[in-house]
Tab-separated table of C-alpha atoms in Angstrom:
chain	number	residue	atom	x	y	z
H	1081	MET	CA	-6.129	0.948	1.255
H	1082	GLY	CA	-6.005	2.798	-2.091
H	1083	HIS	CA	-2.232	1.870	-2.711
H	1084	THR	CA	-0.852	2.637	-6.084
H	1085	PRO	CA	1.715	0.104	-7.558
H	1086	LEU	CA	4.476	2.298	-6.236
H	1087	ILE	CA	3.133	2.672	-2.945
H	1088	ASN	CA	2.791	-1.223	-2.667
H	1089	ALA	CA	6.225	-1.913	-3.881
H	1090	ALA	CA	7.837	0.798	-1.295
H	1091	SER	CA	5.785	-0.982	1.541
H	1092	LYS	CA	7.531	-4.119	0.855
H	1093	GLY	CA	10.961	-2.520	0.446
H	1094	ASP	CA	11.312	-3.750	-3.351
H	1095	ILE	CA	14.108	-1.650	-4.658
H	1096	ALA	CA	14.120	-3.066	-8.118
H	1097	ILE	CA	10.378	-2.661	-8.608
H	1098	VAL	CA	10.299	0.878	-7.114
H	1099	LEU	CA	13.149	1.932	-9.505
H	1100	TYR	CA	11.118	0.310	-12.493
H	1101	PHE	CA	8.058	2.212	-11.724
H	1102	LEU	CA	9.829	5.464	-11.336
H	1103	ASN	CA	12.213	5.145	-14.242
H	1104	HIS	CA	10.272	3.204	-16.786
H	1105	ALA	CA	6.662	3.595	-15.955
H	1106	ARG	CA	6.850	7.197	-14.884
H	1107	ALA	CA	5.039	6.460	-11.733
H	1108	ASN	CA	4.017	9.793	-9.582
H	1109	PRO	CA	5.629	9.622	-6.215
H	1110	LEU	CA	3.404	12.329	-4.965
H	1111	LEU	CA	0.120	10.373	-5.345
H	1112	LYS	CA	-1.352	9.458	-1.940
H	1113	ASN	CA	-3.312	6.472	-0.792
H	1114	THR	CA	-6.675	6.805	1.470
H	1115	PHE	CA	-4.685	7.517	4.350
H	1116	SER	CA	-3.081	10.306	2.735
H	1117	GLU	CA	0.476	8.427	2.691
H	1118	MET	CA	2.907	8.726	-0.375
H	1119	ALA	CA	5.315	5.920	-1.174
H	1120	TYR	CA	7.886	7.798	0.884
H	1121	ASP	CA	5.699	7.658	3.898
H	1122	VAL	CA	5.309	3.847	3.783
H	1123	ALA	CA	9.060	3.429	3.070
H	1124	ALA	CA	9.868	5.656	6.083
H	1125	ALA	CA	7.544	3.843	8.374
H	1126	ASN	CA	9.381	0.604	7.752
H	1127	SER	CA	12.789	2.281	8.073
H	1128	GLU	CA	13.625	1.821	4.458
H	1129	ALA	CA	16.261	4.619	4.265
H	1130	TYR	CA	17.751	3.572	0.907
H	1131	LEU	CA	14.125	3.693	-0.675
H	1132	CYS	CA	13.393	6.949	0.860
H	1133	ASP	CA	16.559	8.558	-0.790
H	1134	ILE	CA	15.526	7.345	-4.091
H	1135	LEU	CA	11.744	8.407	-3.548
H	1136	GLN	CA	12.706	11.850	-2.288
H	1137	SER	CA	15.057	12.558	-5.147
H	1138	SER	CA	12.097	11.519	-7.480
H	1139	GLU	CA	9.689	13.671	-5.448
H	1140	LYS	CA	11.758	16.761	-6.022
H	1141	GLN	CA	11.971	16.291	-9.967
H	1142	TRP	CA	7.905	15.747	-9.905
H	1143	TRP	CA	7.604	18.719	-7.835
H	1144	LYS	CA	9.300	21.029	-10.113
H	1145	GLU	CA	7.203	19.864	-13.035
H	1146	GLU	CA	3.849	19.947	-11.311
H	1147	TYR	CA	4.122	23.146	-9.161
H	1148	SER	CA	5.236	26.564	-9.730
H	1149	ALA	CA	8.516	27.990	-8.713
H	1150	ASP	CA	7.249	29.751	-5.721
H	1151	GLN	CA	5.774	26.563	-4.386
H	1152	ILE	CA	8.822	25.275	-2.351
H	1153	TYR	CA	9.329	21.450	-1.839
H	1154	ASP	CA	9.329	20.749	1.759
H	1155	PRO	CA	9.096	17.021	3.104
H	1156	LEU	CA	7.840	18.149	6.490
H	1157	ALA	CA	4.768	19.784	4.914
H	1158	ILE	CA	3.907	17.042	2.636
H	1159	HIS	CA	4.658	13.807	4.667
H	1160	SER	CA	3.190	12.341	7.760
H	1161	THR	CA	6.152	9.932	8.450
H	1162	VAL	CA	9.636	11.155	7.918
H	1163	LEU	CA	13.167	9.414	8.133
H	1164	LEU	CA	16.114	11.519	9.663
H	1165	THR	CA	19.675	10.595	8.878
H	1166	VAL	CA	22.735	11.498	10.812
H	1167	HIS	CA	26.285	10.379	9.496
H	1168	GLU	CA	29.003	8.848	11.688
H	1169	ASN	CA	32.280	9.770	10.088
H	1170	GLN	CA	35.756	8.273	10.711
H	1171	ARG	CA	39.167	8.303	8.776
H	1172	ALA	CA	41.946	5.753	8.728
H	1173	SER	CA	44.404	6.354	11.430
H	1174	SER	CA	47.409	6.375	9.024
H	1175	SER	CA	48.398	5.400	5.662
H	1176	PHE	CA	48.985	1.623	5.222
H	1177	PRO	CA	51.177	-0.264	2.855
H	1178	LEU	CA	50.297	-2.961	0.288
H	1179	SER	CA	49.694	-5.869	2.744
H	1180	LEU	CA	47.227	-7.803	4.484
H	1181	MET	CA	47.292	-5.270	7.281
H	1182	THR	CA	43.739	-4.157	8.032
H	1183	PRO	CA	43.334	-0.438	8.313
H	1184	LYS	CA	42.264	1.092	11.493
H	1185	PHE	CA	39.511	3.991	11.450
H	1186	SER	CA	38.678	6.325	14.186
H	1187	ALA	CA	36.927	9.577	14.743
H	1188	SER	CA	40.089	11.061	16.406
H	1189	ALA	CA	41.974	10.634	13.027
H	1190	LEU	CA	39.599	12.973	11.211
H	1191	ALA	CA	41.831	15.712	9.496
H	1192	GLN	CA	41.520	19.620	9.487
H	1193	GLN	CA	39.723	19.306	6.038
H	1194	ASP	CA	37.086	17.059	7.443
H	1195	MET	CA	34.702	19.912	8.245
H	1196	CYS	CA	31.798	17.844	9.069
H	1197	GLY	CA	33.225	16.225	12.181
H	1198	PRO	CA	32.723	12.951	13.637
H	1199	TRP	CA	28.899	13.237	13.457
H	1200	SER	CA	27.069	15.271	10.746
H	1201	LEU	CA	23.789	15.740	8.735
H	1202	PRO	CA	23.894	14.555	5.220
H	1203	ASN	CA	24.474	18.191	4.171
H	1204	GLY	CA	27.730	18.061	5.879
H	1205	ARG	CA	26.749	20.297	8.781
H	1206	PRO	CA	28.260	19.058	11.991
H	1207	SER	CA	25.485	17.488	14.199
H	1208	THR	CA	25.275	14.644	16.627
H	1209	LYS	CA	22.058	12.318	17.311
H	1210	ASP	CA	21.438	14.205	20.341
H	1211	ASP	CA	21.202	17.587	18.435
H	1212	VAL	CA	18.155	16.213	16.356
H	1213	HIS	CA	15.010	17.103	17.990
H	1214	LEU	CA	11.350	16.809	16.894
H	1215	PRO	CA	10.065	19.873	15.008
H	1216	LEU	CA	7.841	22.379	16.697
H	1217	ILE	CA	4.638	23.599	15.146
H	1218	ALA	CA	2.310	26.443	15.970
H	1219	SER	CA	-0.967	25.864	17.889
H	1220	SER	CA	-4.068	28.101	17.875
H	1221	GLY	CA	-5.439	29.802	20.921
H	1222	ALA	CA	-2.060	30.382	22.634
H	1223	SER	CA	-1.626	33.722	24.362
H	1224	ASN	CA	2.141	34.365	23.368
H	1225	ALA	CA	4.656	33.178	20.545
H	1226	ARG	CA	6.527	30.793	23.034
H	1227	ALA	CA	3.339	29.001	24.090
H	1228	ASN	CA	2.192	28.755	20.674
H	1229	MET	CA	4.728	26.203	19.804
H	1230	GLN	CA	4.484	22.528	20.682
H	1231	ARG	CA	5.872	19.038	19.380
H	1232	GLY	CA	3.922	18.256	16.217
H	1233	TRP	CA	5.618	15.000	15.608
H	1234	PHE	CA	6.620	11.884	17.971
H	1235	TRP	CA	9.333	9.326	17.385
H	1236	LEU	CA	8.444	5.879	15.963
H	1237	THR	CA	11.860	4.324	16.340
H	1238	GLU	CA	15.150	4.581	18.238
H	1239	TRP	CA	18.404	5.694	16.524
H	1240	VAL	CA	19.663	2.554	14.362
H	1241	PHE	CA	22.371	2.203	11.855
H	1242	ASP	CA	21.074	1.696	8.234
H	1243	ARG	CA	21.094	-1.712	6.811
H	1244	THR	CA	19.020	-1.119	3.624
H	1245	ASP	CA	21.767	0.370	1.412
H	1246	PRO	CA	23.308	-2.102	-0.873
H	1247	SER	CA	26.734	-0.483	-0.513
H	1248	ILE	CA	27.498	-1.167	3.097
H	1249	ASP	CA	29.438	-3.766	4.799
H	1250	SER	CA	28.162	-6.006	7.437
H	1251	GLU	CA	28.400	-3.332	10.160
H	1252	GLY	CA	26.844	-0.601	7.827
H	1253	TRP	CA	29.943	1.421	7.006
H	1254	GLN	CA	30.772	2.993	3.536
H	1255	TYR	CA	34.177	3.668	2.363
H	1256	GLY	CA	35.372	6.490	0.072
H	1257	LYS	CA	38.234	9.030	-0.275
H	1258	SER	CA	36.352	12.118	0.894
H	1259	LEU	CA	33.336	12.667	3.222
H	1260	THR	CA	32.043	15.191	0.735
H	1261	ASP	CA	31.957	12.461	-1.849
H	1262	ALA	CA	28.646	11.753	-3.815
H	1263	ASN	CA	26.436	8.751	-2.697
H	1264	GLN	CA	27.477	6.785	-5.794
H	1265	GLN	CA	31.025	7.113	-5.114
H	1266	TRP	CA	30.862	5.221	-1.791
H	1267	SER	CA	31.696	1.505	-1.644
H	1268	GLY	CA	30.681	-1.253	1.019
H	1269	THR	CA	34.107	-2.929	0.418
H	1270	PRO	CA	36.745	-1.973	2.945
H	1271	PRO	CA	40.057	-0.762	1.337
H	1272	THR	CA	42.990	-3.188	1.437
H	1273	SER	CA	45.773	-0.575	0.300
H	1274	GLY	CA	46.412	3.014	-0.318
H	1275	SER	CA	45.944	5.953	2.071
H	1276	ASN	CA	43.698	8.794	2.996
H	1277	TRP	CA	40.686	6.562	3.171
H	1278	VAL	CA	37.402	7.547	4.992
H	1279	ARG	CA	34.292	5.853	6.089
H	1280	ARG	CA	30.676	6.662	7.155
H	1281	ARG	CA	27.895	4.845	8.690
H	1282	LYS	CA	24.345	6.171	8.551
H	1283	TRP	CA	22.119	6.363	11.657
H	1284	ILE	CA	18.358	6.751	10.882
H	1285	ARG	CA	15.437	7.484	13.098
H	1286	VAL	CA	11.674	7.713	12.151
H	1287	MET	CA	9.277	10.345	13.392
H	1288	LYS	CA	5.511	10.616	12.822
H	1289	ARG	CA	3.239	13.764	12.517
H	1290	ARG	CA	0.548	13.940	15.336
H	1291	MET	CA	-2.541	13.857	13.422
H	1292	ASP	CA	-4.713	14.726	16.441
H	1293	LEU	CA	-3.400	18.233	16.076
H	1294	VAL	CA	-4.908	18.792	12.556
H	1295	SER	CA	-8.487	20.230	12.677
H	1296	ASN	CA	-10.984	19.826	9.933
H	1297	ARG	CA	-10.105	23.290	8.538
H	1298	GLY	CA	-6.586	21.934	8.246
H	1299	ASP	CA	-4.959	24.112	10.906
H	1300	VAL	CA	-3.428	23.282	14.231
H	1301	SER	CA	-5.678	23.003	17.448
H	1302	GLU	CA	-4.361	22.954	20.953
H	1303	VAL	CA	-3.935	19.581	22.751
H	1304	ASP	CA	-3.148	19.372	26.403
H	1305	ALA	CA	-0.961	16.453	26.448
H	1306	SER	CA	2.359	15.583	28.084
H	1307	GLN	CA	5.237	15.904	25.398
H	1308	SER	CA	7.463	13.390	27.221
H	1309	GLN	CA	5.292	10.592	26.246
H	1310	PHE	CA	6.141	11.118	22.637
H	1311	SER	CA	9.668	10.600	23.019
H	1312	GLN	CA	9.501	6.998	24.475
H	1313	GLU	CA	11.541	4.482	22.499
H	1314	LEU	CA	8.905	2.341	20.875
H	1315	SER	CA	10.842	0.659	18.133
H	1316	GLY	CA	9.096	-2.543	16.816
H	1317	ASN	CA	6.099	-2.433	19.086
H	1318	TYR	CA	3.310	-0.998	16.920
H	1319	VAL	CA	0.426	-1.690	19.452
H	1320	LYS	CA	2.025	0.457	21.936
H	1321	ARG	CA	2.796	3.147	19.213
H	1322	ALA	CA	-0.950	2.985	18.349
H	1323	ASP	CA	-2.051	3.362	21.903
H	1324	LEU	CA	0.316	6.376	22.157
H	1325	ALA	CA	-1.255	8.106	19.112
H	1326	LEU	CA	-4.677	7.429	20.383
H	1327	ARG	CA	-4.318	8.376	24.083
H	1328	PRO	CA	-8.071	7.631	25.078
H	1329	ASP	CA	-7.376	8.194	28.792
H	1330	GLU	CA	-6.757	11.970	27.965
H	1331	GLY	CA	-10.377	12.354	26.464
H	1332	PHE	CA	-11.018	14.147	23.061
H	1333	ALA	CA	-11.527	17.937	22.610
H	1334	ASP	CA	-14.198	17.312	19.692
H	1335	SER	CA	-15.237	14.577	17.349
H	1336	ALA	CA	-12.648	15.851	14.679
H	1337	GLN	CA	-9.774	15.196	17.198
H	1338	GLU	CA	-11.445	11.856	18.013
H	1339	LEU	CA	-11.681	10.841	14.566
H	1340	ALA	CA	-8.018	12.069	13.750
H	1341	ARG	CA	-6.376	10.030	16.610
H	1342	TYR	CA	-8.401	6.761	15.617
H	1343	ARG	CA	-7.277	7.053	11.983
H	1344	GLN	CA	-3.595	7.584	13.069
H	1345	ALA	CA	-3.851	4.444	15.385
H	1346	ILE	CA	-5.479	2.403	12.609
H	1347	GLN	CA	-2.600	3.538	10.123
H	1348	ILE	CA	0.185	2.572	12.625
H	1349	LEU	CA	-1.568	-0.869	13.128
H	1350	LEU	CA	-1.761	-1.561	9.502
H	1351	ASN	CA	1.887	-0.462	8.883
H	1352	GLY	CA	2.817	-2.833	11.914
H	1353	VAL	CA	1.001	-5.981	10.547
H	1354	LYS	CA	1.856	-5.047	6.850
H	1355	GLY	CA	-1.538	-5.903	5.516
H	1356	SER	CA	-5.351	-5.198	5.735
H	1357	CYS	CA	-6.029	-7.116	8.870
H	1358	ILE	CA	-9.633	-6.126	9.653
H	1359	GLU	CA	-9.999	-8.371	12.473
H	1360	THR	CA	-6.744	-6.864	14.169
H	1361	VAL	CA	-8.093	-3.157	13.773
H	1362	SER	CA	-11.654	-4.170	14.769
H	1363	PHE	CA	-10.335	-6.001	18.119
H	1364	TYR	CA	-8.068	-2.896	18.759
H	1365	LEU	CA	-10.708	-0.439	18.346
H	1366	ILE	CA	-13.265	-2.350	20.431
H	1367	ASP	CA	-10.847	-2.976	23.065
H	1368	ARG	CA	-10.255	0.828	23.555
H	1369	VAL	CA	-13.634	2.464	22.825
H	1370	SER	CA	-15.710	3.301	25.928
H	1371	PRO	CA	-18.739	1.119	26.502
H	1372	ALA	CA	-20.911	4.111	25.789
H	1373	ARG	CA	-19.722	4.340	22.299
H	1374	ARG	CA	-20.371	0.567	21.574
H	1375	GLY	CA	-23.650	-0.080	19.799
H	1376	THR	CA	-24.417	3.428	19.045
H	1377	SER	CA	-24.473	5.187	15.640
H	1378	ARG	CA	-20.833	6.407	15.825
H	1379	PHE	CA	-18.770	5.366	12.811
H	1380	TYR	CA	-15.101	4.805	12.458
H	1381	PRO	CA	-12.834	4.441	9.316
H	1382	ALA	CA	-11.208	1.010	9.063
H	1383	ALA	CA	-8.772	-0.694	6.619
H	1384	GLY	CA	-9.671	-0.753	2.900
H	1385	GLY	CA	-11.658	2.570	3.073
H	1386	ARG	CA	-14.444	0.673	4.944
H	1387	ILE	CA	-16.812	2.490	7.284
H	1388	TRP	CA	-18.566	0.499	9.744
H	1389	LYS	CA	-20.355	0.768	13.235
H	1390	LEU	CA	-18.641	-0.755	16.326
H	1391	PRO	CA	-20.727	-3.569	17.802
H	1392	ALA	CA	-22.013	-3.893	21.312
H	1393	ALA	CA	-19.869	-5.580	23.817
H	1394	GLY	CA	-22.199	-8.726	23.867
H	1395	ASP	CA	-21.739	-9.078	19.976
H	1396	ILE	CA	-18.038	-9.524	19.936
H	1397	PRO	CA	-15.570	-12.321	20.915
H	1398	THR	CA	-13.383	-11.586	24.172
H	1399	THR	CA	-10.176	-12.097	22.374
H	1400	ASN	CA	-7.684	-9.394	23.256
H	1401	CYS	CA	-6.174	-7.314	20.494
H	1402	ILE	CA	-2.600	-8.022	21.619
H	1403	GLU	CA	-3.084	-11.709	22.114
H	1404	LEU	CA	-4.686	-11.962	18.337
H	1405	ILE	CA	-1.504	-9.911	16.954
H	1406	ARG	CA	0.796	-12.373	18.842
H	1407	ARG	CA	-0.504	-15.471	17.430
């Protein structure tokens, strides 16, 4: 799959190894594998929010070193998988004495100086989870500006609170003195004394770029598809997510769109099984490619950079892809 050591460590969620590669081996986080994924992409696909923060910080530094000042670092432009974060904020309802009394936190106790409110983005701007929408991108061939925009991403997961940060308690909360404190100032240990404590919990959701919208020229082509299907909650079911990306029932506008959808379906499958399971990918494709395509000269990219021809129906076992994955 063309993984760099950094990408491999990020795919496994290994914080210590990722930090070693970034800080001591000077690993470049902007390098991509054969699926055009960076280390951030594979970490985001696995909901590794803490690693995503580390990798994004390193990406910004490398970007400054490798690109001119007029080339702005834009995660949405360079990544195919992006992890979004919304903070849930609360304050201790009142000061509590030096005792065994457990402090009680609530959103209603937030003070006037807590400008971010009960829900906010990491930059402090008030925003609930419902305020976060999939980005719009321009599509070619539309007659007006409004029709020229469509959803260029789809959700991979539901909203869940982050469990990957080492500095959280069992329910995902971090404690501090101010909601504007830097990340390193937060603790996962609940306070037992003092006053004016606040706490926050990070809620995360992963979205993925619709690769079928990208043509060979690198621009965006029109796709006549229902947008509602891309907002389905598919957390944990990578076979359904692959089906959603492929959408064979809708047909394909051209061979470029067809190949783009198959590449995306394969990528989702490989991320799901966490390995180069050629058999799983093979059964998946064979199960979904029309009989007319089987045994022809049509080629599809598979795991490990291999290119191979789909066999005819009589040349393959009848094992269903989903049954294979469940074993």
